[in-house]
XYZ file of C-alpha atoms in Angstrom:
170
model
C -51.115 55.235 15.687
C -51.398 55.403 11.579
C -52.412 58.899 10.648
C -55.148 56.845 8.507
C -57.612 55.689 11.057
C -58.417 55.275 14.343
C -61.326 52.628 15.765
C -62.391 52.408 18.969
C -63.151 48.602 19.216
C -64.804 46.559 22.172
C -64.462 43.799 19.871
C -65.392 40.698 22.573
C -68.431 42.281 23.956
C -69.741 43.906 20.232
C -69.310 40.532 18.282
C -71.087 38.632 21.932
C -73.922 41.578 21.412
C -73.921 41.090 17.361
C -75.104 37.488 17.736
C -77.658 38.018 20.479
C -79.141 40.781 18.241
C -79.282 38.673 15.741
C -80.934 35.746 17.473
C -83.418 38.367 19.285
C -83.815 39.980 15.582
C -83.771 43.257 17.358
C -82.696 45.343 14.173
C -84.177 48.684 15.735
C -82.122 48.027 18.566
C -79.122 47.467 16.148
C -80.007 50.432 14.088
C -80.350 52.554 16.723
C -77.005 51.298 18.642
C -75.086 52.169 15.310
C -76.648 55.548 15.609
C -75.309 56.116 19.006
C -72.254 54.905 17.806
C -71.914 56.878 15.166
C -72.960 59.545 17.192
C -70.211 59.320 19.747
C -67.377 59.178 16.899
C -69.085 62.482 15.220
C -66.997 64.853 17.778
C -63.917 63.670 17.305
C -64.531 63.802 13.074
C -65.304 67.493 13.629
C -62.562 68.325 15.865
C -60.243 66.266 13.472
C -61.474 68.420 10.220
C -61.279 72.122 12.483
C -58.194 71.087 13.655
C -56.534 70.330 10.466
C -57.906 73.327 8.650
C -56.795 75.721 11.162
C -53.515 74.310 11.374
C -50.488 76.873 10.941
C -48.180 75.375 8.325
C -44.960 77.413 8.268
C -41.985 78.194 5.721
C -38.799 79.474 6.407
C -39.639 81.771 3.682
C -37.880 83.523 0.327
C -34.053 83.999 0.503
C -32.868 87.481 -1.004
C -32.994 87.630 -4.419
C -35.124 84.672 -4.678
C -38.567 84.711 -7.198
C -41.624 83.762 -6.115
C -44.982 83.569 -7.291
C -48.618 82.334 -7.514
C -49.121 78.808 -6.811
C -49.786 76.782 -9.499
C -52.949 75.266 -7.604
C -55.734 76.854 -6.249
C -56.785 73.337 -4.279
C -56.926 74.252 -0.299
C -54.681 71.639 1.096
C -55.862 71.540 4.923
C -59.819 71.994 3.359
C -59.415 69.409 0.991
C -57.846 66.818 3.636
C -60.633 68.001 6.236
C -63.162 67.229 3.632
C -61.556 63.261 3.438
C -62.176 62.704 7.004
C -65.047 60.101 7.504
C -66.556 57.894 10.060
C -67.576 54.301 9.750
C -69.563 52.098 12.358
C -69.913 48.326 11.491
C -71.694 45.822 14.102
C -70.873 42.673 11.718
C -67.082 41.493 10.947
C -64.785 44.076 12.933
C -67.921 45.952 14.884
C -67.036 49.364 16.224
C -66.457 53.169 15.092
C -63.916 53.945 12.851
C -62.551 57.668 11.704
C -60.127 57.897 9.254
C -59.037 59.641 6.223
C -60.704 58.445 2.913
C -57.672 58.743 0.430
C -59.640 57.438 -2.091
C -61.354 61.444 -1.868
C -57.819 63.172 -2.139
C -56.714 63.920 -4.973
C -53.298 61.598 -6.627
C -50.352 63.898 -5.182
C -52.252 64.240 -1.617
C -53.086 60.847 -0.868
C -50.255 60.599 1.824
C -50.247 64.659 3.221
C -52.089 63.525 6.462
C -49.721 61.542 7.677
C -47.053 63.755 6.215
C -48.302 66.636 8.255
C -48.543 64.425 11.449
C -44.976 64.444 11.160
C -44.665 67.870 11.214
C -42.267 68.306 8.725
C -43.854 68.911 4.707
C -40.966 68.662 2.378
C -41.931 69.107 -1.500
C -40.751 70.581 -4.802
C -41.208 74.102 -5.583
C -43.976 74.951 -7.683
C -43.297 71.562 -9.157
C -40.003 72.216 -9.947
C -38.012 68.907 -9.036
C -34.752 70.630 -8.754
C -35.830 72.960 -6.102
C -37.237 71.547 -2.677
C -39.040 73.222 0.089
C -39.422 72.364 3.578
C -42.248 73.775 5.328
C -43.086 72.451 9.323
C -46.618 72.378 10.907
C -47.727 71.142 14.466
C -46.427 67.538 14.736
C -48.839 64.781 16.076
C -51.885 67.088 15.088
C -54.073 63.442 14.465
C -52.796 61.643 17.122
C -53.193 64.485 19.575
C -56.764 65.183 18.959
C -57.541 61.678 18.742
C -56.086 60.941 22.514
C -57.996 63.810 23.875
C -61.346 62.047 22.767
C -60.696 58.465 23.282
C -61.841 58.103 27.030
C -64.863 60.213 26.031
C -65.730 57.833 23.356
C -65.086 54.992 24.908
C -67.285 55.871 27.637
C -69.902 56.468 25.502
C -69.604 53.222 23.259
C -69.617 51.382 26.776
C -72.611 53.226 27.409
C -74.614 51.796 24.534
C -73.296 48.575 25.039
C -74.726 48.733 28.609
C -77.916 50.119 27.352
C -78.387 47.706 24.267
C -77.585 44.460 26.508
C -80.421 45.297 28.932
C -82.690 46.036 26.291
C -81.834 42.399 25.237
C -82.161 41.039 28.795
């Protein structure tokens, strides 16, 4: 599963329900359905944000006689990634809920960092010096494991929403 997004879909059911909603003219029902599906996805987004904020990133440390110093950036890496995690809900086209890292909200040098951290190994130049590289480690699969833990609850909640809407349309 790609780190950049996760989707909970019941495509056939949602498409059929969307067609019936359009025929019934149920704008209120549609907005209620969207709101409830979004609410089902919010705990996943919040948990992903909390997980990345608290994710330990370790390094081997400096060797004896090595120089160090302050980071050239004051940008907090994990908080920046957490703030870019988004939810979108669609009831037409490809209906469902989607939780993803919005790369447009990340600085250019961090666009793939969520995927890189998910691998558990972060290799980067030392303070921008491309002749010296450092490797840091993080808990691998932070995104995948968090999504996996929320999938059964979200799937059940979306099914419950679809059943409620279907009952209201009948």
